[in-house]
mmCIF file of C-alpha atoms in Angstrom:
data_model
loop_
_atom_site.group_PDB
_atom_site.id
_atom_site.type_symbol
_atom_site.label_atom_id
_atom_site.label_comp_id
_atom_site.label_asym_id
_atom_site.label_seq_id
_atom_site.Cartn_x
_atom_site.Cartn_y
_atom_site.Cartn_z
ATOM 1 C CA UNK U 156 8.723 -46.651 15.795
ATOM 2 C CA UNK U 157 7.896 -44.858 12.530
ATOM 3 C CA UNK U 158 4.766 -45.400 10.425
ATOM 4 C CA UNK U 159 4.144 -44.345 6.823
ATOM 5 C CA UNK U 160 0.841 -43.960 5.013
ATOM 6 C CA UNK U 161 0.866 -46.635 2.250
ATOM 7 C CA UNK U 162 -1.470 -47.542 -0.623
ATOM 8 C CA UNK U 163 -3.540 -50.704 0.045
ATOM 9 C CA UNK U 164 -5.810 -51.879 -2.781
ATOM 10 C CA UNK U 165 -8.308 -49.081 -3.301
ATOM 11 C CA UNK U 166 -7.597 -47.555 0.096
ATOM 12 C CA UNK U 167 -4.772 -46.628 2.448
ATOM 13 C CA UNK U 168 -3.156 -48.269 5.491
ATOM 14 C CA UNK U 169 -0.440 -47.244 7.935
ATOM 15 C CA UNK U 170 2.631 -49.427 7.620
ATOM 16 C CA UNK U 171 5.638 -49.821 9.882
ATOM 17 C CA UNK U 172 8.571 -48.093 8.216
ATOM 18 C CA UNK U 173 11.052 -50.775 9.299
ATOM 19 C CA UNK U 174 12.217 -53.049 6.480
ATOM 20 C CA UNK U 175 9.512 -55.601 5.638
ATOM 21 C CA UNK U 176 10.784 -59.154 5.238
ATOM 22 C CA UNK U 177 9.611 -61.355 2.371
ATOM 23 C CA UNK U 178 9.228 -60.988 -1.337
ATOM 24 C CA UNK U 179 7.051 -58.611 -3.313
ATOM 25 C CA UNK U 180 4.767 -61.567 -4.151
ATOM 26 C CA UNK U 181 4.188 -62.269 -0.465
ATOM 27 C CA UNK U 182 3.295 -58.654 0.216
ATOM 28 C CA UNK U 183 0.867 -58.630 -2.694
ATOM 29 C CA UNK U 184 -0.718 -61.866 -1.403
ATOM 30 C CA UNK U 185 -1.087 -60.386 2.076
ATOM 31 C CA UNK U 186 -2.758 -57.311 0.633
ATOM 32 C CA UNK U 187 -5.222 -59.434 -1.391
ATOM 33 C CA UNK U 188 -6.041 -61.559 1.655
ATOM 34 C CA UNK U 189 -6.657 -58.447 3.744
ATOM 35 C CA UNK U 190 -8.965 -57.032 1.091
ATOM 36 C CA UNK U 191 -10.945 -60.336 0.950
ATOM 37 C CA UNK U 192 -11.231 -60.372 4.737
ATOM 38 C CA UNK U 193 -12.687 -56.863 4.768
ATOM 39 C CA UNK U 194 -15.195 -57.841 2.032
ATOM 40 C CA UNK U 195 -16.241 -60.999 3.965
ATOM 41 C CA UNK U 196 -16.875 -58.867 7.053
ATOM 42 C CA UNK U 197 -19.006 -56.488 4.975
ATOM 43 C CA UNK U 198 -16.706 -53.563 5.533
ATOM 44 C CA UNK U 199 -16.727 -51.044 2.679
ATOM 45 C CA UNK U 200 -13.653 -49.250 1.406
ATOM 46 C CA UNK U 201 -14.663 -46.030 3.185
ATOM 47 C CA UNK U 202 -15.430 -47.808 6.446
ATOM 48 C CA UNK U 203 -12.186 -49.736 6.152
ATOM 49 C CA UNK U 204 -10.169 -46.540 5.910
ATOM 50 C CA UNK U 205 -11.990 -45.066 8.890
ATOM 51 C CA UNK U 206 -11.484 -48.265 10.883
ATOM 52 C CA UNK U 207 -7.764 -48.348 10.172
ATOM 53 C CA UNK U 208 -7.405 -44.663 11.005
ATOM 54 C CA UNK U 209 -9.386 -45.159 14.207
ATOM 55 C CA UNK U 210 -7.183 -48.047 15.309
ATOM 56 C CA UNK U 211 -4.050 -46.087 14.505
ATOM 57 C CA UNK U 212 -5.210 -42.932 16.328
ATOM 58 C CA UNK U 213 -6.276 -45.013 19.316
ATOM 59 C CA UNK U 214 -2.862 -46.637 19.432
ATOM 60 C CA UNK U 215 -1.182 -43.236 19.288
ATOM 61 C CA UNK U 216 -3.345 -41.796 22.068
ATOM 62 C CA UNK U 217 -2.774 -44.836 24.274
ATOM 63 C CA UNK U 218 0.978 -44.589 23.795
ATOM 64 C CA UNK U 219 1.331 -48.004 22.149
ATOM 65 C CA UNK U 220 3.074 -46.428 19.177
ATOM 66 C CA UNK U 221 4.791 -43.106 18.607
ATOM 67 C CA UNK U 222 4.544 -42.245 14.934
ATOM 68 C CA UNK U 223 6.805 -39.787 13.165
ATOM 69 C CA UNK U 224 4.751 -38.177 10.455
ATOM 70 C CA UNK U 225 6.910 -35.878 8.343
ATOM 71 C CA UNK U 226 5.077 -35.607 5.067
ATOM 72 C CA UNK U 227 1.638 -34.464 6.185
ATOM 73 C CA UNK U 228 1.980 -30.711 5.496
ATOM 74 C CA UNK U 229 -0.754 -28.170 6.229
ATOM 75 C CA UNK U 230 -0.823 -25.380 3.651
ATOM 76 C CA UNK U 231 0.687 -22.167 4.959
ATOM 77 C CA UNK U 232 -1.338 -18.992 5.082
ATOM 78 C CA UNK U 233 0.157 -16.989 2.226
ATOM 79 C CA UNK U 234 -0.879 -13.458 3.205
ATOM 80 C CA UNK U 235 2.082 -11.292 4.163
ATOM 81 C CA UNK U 236 1.990 -9.624 7.568
ATOM 82 C CA UNK U 237 5.665 -9.039 8.306
ATOM 83 C CA UNK U 238 9.012 -8.458 6.656
ATOM 84 C CA UNK U 239 12.606 -8.574 7.816
ATOM 85 C CA UNK U 240 15.887 -7.721 6.120
ATOM 86 C CA UNK U 241 18.823 -10.117 6.327
ATOM 87 C CA UNK U 242 22.398 -9.324 5.310
ATOM 88 C CA UNK U 243 21.167 -5.863 4.214
ATOM 89 C CA UNK U 244 20.016 -7.119 0.783
ATOM 90 C CA UNK U 245 17.715 -10.113 1.408
ATOM 91 C CA UNK U 246 14.014 -9.531 1.928
ATOM 92 C CA UNK U 247 12.208 -12.151 4.052
ATOM 93 C CA UNK U 248 8.386 -12.299 4.064
ATOM 94 C CA UNK U 249 6.322 -13.819 6.894
ATOM 95 C CA UNK U 250 2.668 -14.782 7.277
ATOM 96 C CA UNK U 251 0.530 -13.875 10.346
ATOM 97 C CA UNK U 252 1.757 -17.015 12.156
ATOM 98 C CA UNK U 253 5.362 -15.886 11.803
ATOM 99 C CA UNK U 254 6.130 -18.596 9.247
ATOM 100 C CA UNK U 255 8.629 -17.726 6.539
ATOM 101 C CA UNK U 256 6.976 -17.479 3.126
ATOM 102 C CA UNK U 257 9.909 -16.622 0.890
ATOM 103 C CA UNK U 258 13.279 -14.892 0.644
ATOM 104 C CA UNK U 259 14.469 -12.537 -2.122
ATOM 105 C CA UNK U 260 18.066 -11.424 -2.535
ATOM 106 C CA UNK U 261 17.845 -8.085 -4.345
ATOM 107 C CA UNK U 262 21.634 -7.739 -4.679
ATOM 108 C CA UNK U 263 21.346 -4.157 -3.413
ATOM 109 C CA UNK U 264 21.128 -2.761 0.076
ATOM 110 C CA UNK U 265 17.450 -2.438 0.979
ATOM 111 C CA UNK U 266 16.702 1.183 1.856
ATOM 112 C CA UNK U 267 12.978 1.061 2.670
ATOM 113 C CA UNK U 268 9.901 -1.095 2.147
ATOM 114 C CA UNK U 269 6.141 -1.057 2.525
ATOM 115 C CA UNK U 270 3.516 -3.774 3.042
ATOM 116 C CA UNK U 271 0.259 -2.916 1.277
ATOM 117 C CA UNK U 272 -2.542 -4.483 -0.729
ATOM 118 C CA UNK U 273 -1.739 -2.847 -4.055
ATOM 119 C CA UNK U 274 -4.704 -4.148 -6.051
ATOM 120 C CA UNK U 275 -7.225 -4.499 -3.184
ATOM 121 C CA UNK U 276 -7.595 -8.259 -3.670
ATOM 122 C CA UNK U 277 -7.419 -8.930 0.062
ATOM 123 C CA UNK U 278 -3.795 -10.130 -0.092
ATOM 124 C CA UNK U 279 -0.793 -8.011 0.881
ATOM 125 C CA UNK U 280 2.054 -7.185 -1.460
ATOM 126 C CA UNK U 281 5.491 -5.748 -0.702
ATOM 127 C CA UNK U 282 7.005 -2.658 -2.292
ATOM 128 C CA UNK U 283 10.717 -2.226 -1.641
ATOM 129 C CA UNK U 284 13.287 0.394 -2.611
ATOM 130 C CA UNK U 285 17.045 -0.108 -2.780
ATOM 131 C CA UNK U 286 20.052 2.165 -2.461
ATOM 132 C CA UNK U 287 22.598 3.379 -4.991
ATOM 133 C CA UNK U 288 25.030 0.461 -4.788
ATOM 134 C CA UNK U 289 24.554 -2.891 -6.471
ATOM 135 C CA UNK U 290 23.015 -4.401 -9.587
ATOM 136 C CA UNK U 291 19.983 -2.121 -9.993
ATOM 137 C CA UNK U 292 20.693 1.100 -8.064
ATOM 138 C CA UNK U 293 17.651 3.106 -6.991
ATOM 139 C CA UNK U 294 15.109 0.562 -8.213
ATOM 140 C CA UNK U 295 11.687 -0.042 -6.689
ATOM 141 C CA UNK U 296 10.282 -3.582 -6.767
ATOM 142 C CA UNK U 297 6.791 -4.898 -6.075
ATOM 143 C CA UNK U 298 6.252 -8.539 -5.057
ATOM 144 C CA UNK U 299 2.995 -10.470 -4.635
ATOM 145 C CA UNK U 300 2.242 -12.760 -1.634
ATOM 146 C CA UNK U 301 4.035 -15.682 -3.324
ATOM 147 C CA UNK U 302 7.182 -13.654 -3.983
ATOM 148 C CA UNK U 303 6.571 -13.178 -7.698
ATOM 149 C CA UNK U 304 7.861 -9.887 -9.080
ATOM 150 C CA UNK U 305 4.903 -7.751 -10.154
ATOM 151 C CA UNK U 306 6.965 -4.895 -11.559
ATOM 152 C CA UNK U 307 10.076 -2.778 -11.031
ATOM 153 C CA UNK U 308 10.792 0.906 -11.608
ATOM 154 C CA UNK U 309 14.066 2.819 -11.981
ATOM 155 C CA UNK U 310 14.008 6.118 -10.065
ATOM 156 C CA UNK U 311 17.280 7.511 -11.399
ATOM 157 C CA UNK U 312 17.681 9.868 -14.342
ATOM 158 C CA UNK U 313 20.270 12.312 -15.659
ATOM 159 C CA UNK U 314 18.422 15.407 -14.452
ATOM 160 C CA UNK U 315 20.646 18.397 -13.651
ATOM 161 C CA UNK U 316 23.363 16.781 -15.770
ATOM 162 C CA UNK U 317 24.367 14.482 -12.942
ATOM 163 C CA UNK U 318 24.614 10.688 -12.753
ATOM 164 C CA UNK U 319 21.500 8.504 -12.854
ATOM 165 C CA UNK U 320 22.453 6.638 -9.662
ATOM 166 C CA UNK U 321 19.785 7.168 -7.001
ATOM 167 C CA UNK U 322 18.807 5.891 -3.550
ATOM 168 C CA UNK U 323 15.153 5.417 -2.578
ATOM 169 C CA UNK U 324 14.421 7.066 0.782
ATOM 170 C CA UNK U 325 10.634 7.078 1.206
ATOM 171 C CA UNK U 326 7.685 4.973 -0.010
ATOM 172 C CA UNK U 327 4.106 5.892 0.959
ATOM 173 C CA UNK U 328 0.748 4.685 -0.350
ATOM 174 C CA UNK U 329 -2.647 6.358 -0.692
ATOM 175 C CA UNK U 330 -5.514 6.844 -3.116
ATOM 176 C CA UNK U 331 -4.474 10.376 -3.970
ATOM 177 C CA UNK U 332 -6.984 11.105 -6.723
ATOM 178 C CA UNK U 333 -9.898 9.119 -5.214
ATOM 179 C CA UNK U 334 -10.331 6.871 -8.234
ATOM 180 C CA UNK U 335 -10.473 3.709 -6.115
ATOM 181 C CA UNK U 336 -6.900 2.735 -7.002
ATOM 182 C CA UNK U 337 -3.817 3.239 -4.877
ATOM 183 C CA UNK U 338 -0.857 5.375 -5.807
ATOM 184 C CA UNK U 339 2.675 5.180 -4.446
ATOM 185 C CA UNK U 340 4.543 8.306 -3.408
ATOM 186 C CA UNK U 341 8.297 7.815 -3.643
ATOM 187 C CA UNK U 342 11.222 10.065 -2.723
ATOM 188 C CA UNK U 343 14.728 9.357 -3.985
ATOM 189 C CA UNK U 344 17.981 11.283 -4.325
ATOM 190 C CA UNK U 345 21.131 11.155 -6.378
ATOM 191 C CA UNK U 346 24.386 9.679 -5.080
ATOM 192 C CA UNK U 347 26.855 11.322 -4.716
ATOM 193 C CA UNK U 348 25.252 14.554 -5.975
ATOM 194 C CA UNK U 349 22.316 16.520 -4.607
ATOM 195 C CA UNK U 350 19.336 16.258 -7.034
ATOM 196 C CA UNK U 351 16.269 14.522 -5.642
ATOM 197 C CA UNK U 352 12.801 13.772 -6.924
ATOM 198 C CA UNK U 353 9.285 13.096 -5.721
ATOM 199 C CA UNK U 354 7.583 10.450 -7.887
ATOM 200 C CA UNK U 355 3.966 9.314 -8.029
ATOM 201 C CA UNK U 356 3.468 5.782 -9.402
ATOM 202 C CA UNK U 357 0.235 3.930 -10.080
ATOM 203 C CA UNK U 358 -0.267 0.477 -8.556
ATOM 204 C CA UNK U 359 1.241 -1.120 -11.686
ATOM 205 C CA UNK U 360 4.516 0.760 -11.315
ATOM 206 C CA UNK U 361 3.851 3.332 -14.058
ATOM 207 C CA UNK U 362 4.959 6.909 -13.457
ATOM 208 C CA UNK U 363 2.093 9.412 -13.210
ATOM 209 C CA UNK U 364 3.859 12.536 -11.919
ATOM 210 C CA UNK U 365 7.442 13.569 -11.131
ATOM 211 C CA UNK U 366 8.773 16.632 -9.298
ATOM 212 C CA UNK U 367 12.522 17.286 -9.420
ATOM 213 C CA UNK U 368 14.119 19.025 -6.438
ATOM 214 C CA UNK U 369 17.643 20.514 -6.136
ATOM 215 C CA UNK U 370 18.377 19.027 -2.717
ATOM 216 C CA UNK U 371 17.538 16.020 -0.570
ATOM 217 C CA UNK U 372 13.940 15.443 0.487
ATOM 218 C CA UNK U 373 14.125 14.619 4.193
ATOM 219 C CA UNK U 374 10.504 13.876 5.128
ATOM 220 C CA UNK U 375 7.246 13.165 3.280
ATOM 221 C CA UNK U 376 3.687 13.183 4.601
ATOM 222 C CA UNK U 377 0.286 12.682 2.908
ATOM 223 C CA UNK U 378 -2.721 14.505 4.370
ATOM 224 C CA UNK U 379 -5.685 16.675 3.487
ATOM 225 C CA UNK U 380 -4.328 19.674 5.337
ATOM 226 C CA UNK U 381 -6.796 22.275 4.036
ATOM 227 C CA UNK U 382 -9.965 20.187 4.384
ATOM 228 C CA UNK U 383 -10.920 20.311 0.690
ATOM 229 C CA UNK U 384 -11.330 16.517 0.425
ATOM 230 C CA UNK U 385 -8.125 16.068 -1.562
ATOM 231 C CA UNK U 386 -4.833 14.803 -0.122
ATOM 232 C CA UNK U 387 -1.713 16.905 -0.385
ATOM 233 C CA UNK U 388 1.896 15.709 -0.430
ATOM 234 C CA UNK U 389 3.950 17.640 2.130
ATOM 235 C CA UNK U 390 7.742 17.552 1.898
ATOM 236 C CA UNK U 391 10.557 18.855 4.059
ATOM 237 C CA UNK U 392 13.884 19.379 2.307
ATOM 238 C CA UNK U 393 16.991 21.419 1.694
ATOM 239 C CA UNK U 394 17.436 23.442 -1.497
ATOM 240 C CA UNK U 395 21.079 23.566 -2.579
ATOM 241 C CA UNK U 396 20.336 26.034 -5.376
ATOM 242 C CA UNK U 397 18.718 28.474 -2.932
ATOM 243 C CA UNK U 398 21.857 28.926 -0.847
ATOM 244 C CA UNK U 399 21.367 25.569 0.938
ATOM 245 C CA UNK U 400 18.235 26.800 2.669
ATOM 246 C CA UNK U 401 15.613 24.695 4.515
ATOM 247 C CA UNK U 402 12.478 24.350 2.386
ATOM 248 C CA UNK U 403 8.923 23.180 2.822
ATOM 249 C CA UNK U 404 6.739 22.439 -0.200
ATOM 250 C CA UNK U 405 3.229 21.134 -0.714
ATOM 251 C CA UNK U 406 2.030 19.407 -3.890
ATOM 252 C CA UNK U 407 -1.486 18.639 -5.094
ATOM 253 C CA UNK U 408 -1.818 15.610 -7.369
ATOM 254 C CA UNK U 409 -4.540 17.263 -9.465
ATOM 255 C CA UNK U 410 -2.569 20.401 -10.273
ATOM 256 C CA UNK U 411 0.883 18.796 -10.615
ATOM 257 C CA UNK U 412 2.391 18.618 -14.067
ATOM 258 C CA UNK U 413 3.515 15.246 -15.382
ATOM 259 C CA UNK U 414 7.090 16.465 -14.985
ATOM 260 C CA UNK U 415 8.224 19.624 -13.265
ATOM 261 C CA UNK U 416 10.931 21.073 -11.061
ATOM 262 C CA UNK U 417 11.253 23.201 -7.940
ATOM 263 C CA UNK U 418 12.629 26.757 -7.725
ATOM 264 C CA UNK U 419 14.947 28.258 -8.839
ATOM 265 C CA UNK U 420 14.314 26.174 -11.992
ATOM 266 C CA UNK U 421 17.907 25.601 -13.098
ATOM 267 C CA UNK U 422 17.451 22.149 -14.679
ATOM 268 C CA UNK U 423 17.507 22.895 -18.398
ATOM 269 C CA UNK U 424 15.396 20.011 -19.703
ATOM 270 C CA UNK U 425 12.518 20.164 -17.198
ATOM 271 C CA UNK U 426 9.766 22.811 -17.088
ATOM 272 C CA UNK U 427 8.905 24.624 -13.840
ATOM 273 C CA UNK U 428 6.657 22.541 -11.647
ATOM 274 C CA UNK U 429 3.372 23.463 -10.003
ATOM 275 C CA UNK U 430 2.997 23.489 -6.239
ATOM 276 C CA UNK U 431 0.443 24.773 -3.784
ATOM 277 C CA UNK U 432 3.181 26.218 -1.597
ATOM 278 C CA UNK U 433 6.948 26.451 -1.779
ATOM 279 C CA UNK U 434 8.381 28.053 1.354
ATOM 280 C CA UNK U 435 12.017 29.041 1.810
ATOM 281 C CA UNK U 436 13.022 29.191 5.461
ATOM 282 C CA UNK U 437 16.021 31.361 6.406
ATOM 283 C CA UNK U 438 19.277 29.845 7.518
ATOM 284 C CA UNK U 439 20.514 30.580 11.018
ATOM 285 C CA UNK U 440 23.742 32.321 11.885
ATOM 286 C CA UNK U 441 24.218 29.818 14.668
ATOM 287 C CA UNK U 442 24.089 26.720 12.498
ATOM 288 C CA UNK U 443 27.136 24.486 12.322
ATOM 289 C CA UNK U 444 25.835 22.295 9.486
ATOM 290 C CA UNK U 445 23.467 22.549 6.521
ATOM 291 C CA UNK U 446 20.025 23.446 7.771
ATOM 292 C CA UNK U 447 17.071 21.436 6.473
ATOM 293 C CA UNK U 448 13.474 20.642 7.289
ATOM 294 C CA UNK U 449 14.135 17.241 8.802
ATOM 295 C CA UNK U 450 10.639 16.379 10.044
ATOM 296 C CA UNK U 451 7.018 17.397 9.477
ATOM 297 C CA UNK U 452 4.286 17.037 12.102
ATOM 298 C CA UNK U 453 0.554 17.710 11.788
ATOM 299 C CA UNK U 454 -1.364 18.772 14.907
ATOM 300 C CA UNK U 455 -4.963 19.761 14.189
ATOM 301 C CA UNK U 456 -4.859 22.856 11.976
ATOM 302 C CA UNK U 457 -1.156 23.358 12.579
ATOM 303 C CA UNK U 458 1.810 22.073 10.577
ATOM 304 C CA UNK U 459 5.146 22.004 12.378
ATOM 305 C CA UNK U 460 8.322 22.070 10.279
ATOM 306 C CA UNK U 461 11.278 20.965 12.386
ATOM 307 C CA UNK U 462 14.672 22.341 11.385
ATOM 308 C CA UNK U 463 17.649 20.184 12.291
ATOM 309 C CA UNK U 464 19.288 23.075 14.199
ATOM 310 C CA UNK U 465 16.509 23.178 16.805
ATOM 311 C CA UNK U 466 13.948 25.599 15.323
ATOM 312 C CA UNK U 467 10.259 24.717 14.910
ATOM 313 C CA UNK U 468 8.147 26.668 12.412
ATOM 314 C CA UNK U 469 4.441 26.443 13.199
ATOM 315 C CA UNK U 470 2.096 27.131 10.266
ATOM 316 C CA UNK U 471 -1.671 27.436 9.966
ATOM 317 C CA UNK U 472 -2.633 24.695 7.471
ATOM 318 C CA UNK U 473 -5.598 26.662 6.167
ATOM 319 C CA UNK U 474 -3.384 29.239 4.424
ATOM 320 C CA UNK U 475 0.164 28.215 5.494
ATOM 321 C CA UNK U 476 0.698 31.504 7.286
ATOM 322 C CA UNK U 477 3.386 31.452 9.964
ATOM 323 C CA UNK U 478 1.922 31.398 13.464
ATOM 324 C CA UNK U 479 5.087 31.416 15.560
ATOM 325 C CA UNK U 480 8.585 29.935 15.913
ATOM 326 C CA UNK U 481 9.577 27.844 18.904
ATOM 327 C CA UNK U 482 13.053 26.753 19.980
ATOM 328 C CA UNK U 483 14.612 23.586 21.283
ATOM 329 C CA UNK U 484 17.016 23.960 24.206
ATOM 330 C CA UNK U 485 19.945 23.328 21.860
ATOM 331 C CA UNK U 486 19.037 26.312 19.682
ATOM 332 C CA UNK U 487 18.227 28.520 22.664
ATOM 333 C CA UNK U 488 21.690 27.830 24.084
ATOM 334 C CA UNK U 489 23.245 29.016 20.819
ATOM 335 C CA UNK U 490 21.145 32.191 20.915
ATOM 336 C CA UNK U 491 22.274 32.924 24.457
ATOM 337 C CA UNK U 492 25.896 32.859 23.330
ATOM 338 C CA UNK U 493 25.256 35.724 20.898
ATOM 339 C CA UNK U 494 25.511 39.358 21.831
ATOM 340 C CA UNK U 495 22.230 41.127 22.502
ATOM 341 C CA UNK U 496 22.453 42.887 19.143
ATOM 342 C CA UNK U 497 23.230 39.707 17.194
ATOM 343 C CA UNK U 498 20.522 37.788 19.013
ATOM 344 C CA UNK U 499 17.906 40.404 18.182
ATOM 345 C CA UNK U 500 19.021 40.416 14.553
ATOM 346 C CA UNK U 501 18.974 36.597 14.411
ATOM 347 C CA UNK U 502 15.438 36.355 15.776
ATOM 348 C CA UNK U 503 14.277 38.955 13.275
ATOM 349 C CA UNK U 504 15.954 37.300 10.277
ATOM 350 C CA UNK U 505 14.723 33.759 10.946
ATOM 351 C CA UNK U 506 11.130 35.040 10.670
ATOM 352 C CA UNK U 507 11.800 36.241 7.119
ATOM 353 C CA UNK U 508 10.308 33.246 5.328
ATOM 354 C CA UNK U 509 9.597 33.513 1.594
ATOM 355 C CA UNK U 510 6.746 32.016 -0.443
ATOM 356 C CA UNK U 511 8.031 31.202 -3.910
#
């Protein structure tokens, strides 16, 4: 048996949803008679509603009726706590209860995303970056808790004379300049060519700083590594214009130019950039693929730059001096296959890092 909540005079009553026999006039007469009966008994409109609700709830609890209430909807909590990606291009937002809030088809493959409270209003937003294929290649979008687009930003440009088609690879958030407002740190690279860039956006999607790099940026970290109270941006990469060498560079938001580029400064329309450190790490004779700084780890006062061939460069964060180099088993096995002379030469050459 199904019951619906129906209007009755100045109040409300539950009514059986089965078809009611009789004319409209008869139903109106019954409603008037019921209203007069309640008035004769001295029952007010408010008390009448409570009485009817009480009778209905009692009947439900006693099992006399089994209502099917479909239209009484509790408002969903709108704050975003989770995100999933469906069909590679659809972004699905969830609240803390796991209820779906909204779905956005970005018509590009989603490359990375971040949940953060951009404007510190207590409600989470979503920042998402897409890849190089689709309607808006290399765009970054920001959505509010209701799924409204706050802004979008195109990462691609024709730097180095290449195409402007980019893929977003990293999105991080922090208050870099300690002004009480968050900034976004974004890494993106060209497809199919090699130029990459590190971009700093404000929380409204406006570009504040941009650092062009002639090779993919593989890892990005934000930390105050020297203890001066200001966060640095630490990047691991490969530099195609420096003989495809692994590189590690550290940027400070205060000293960065609005637009700049990394060594060896071959992009004709962009001035040389400013960096705290730019470190070229030697290639290995044993490598079978392009060597790059694939991961950065921070352990106390030590920064570890992991090379994808199995080398680990351990730096003192206070002055970025090289402490020592450690090897993974995979790299050690390659060393053991070299002659004693070649091995000694290899171990000497890989220590020859350069600060540019």
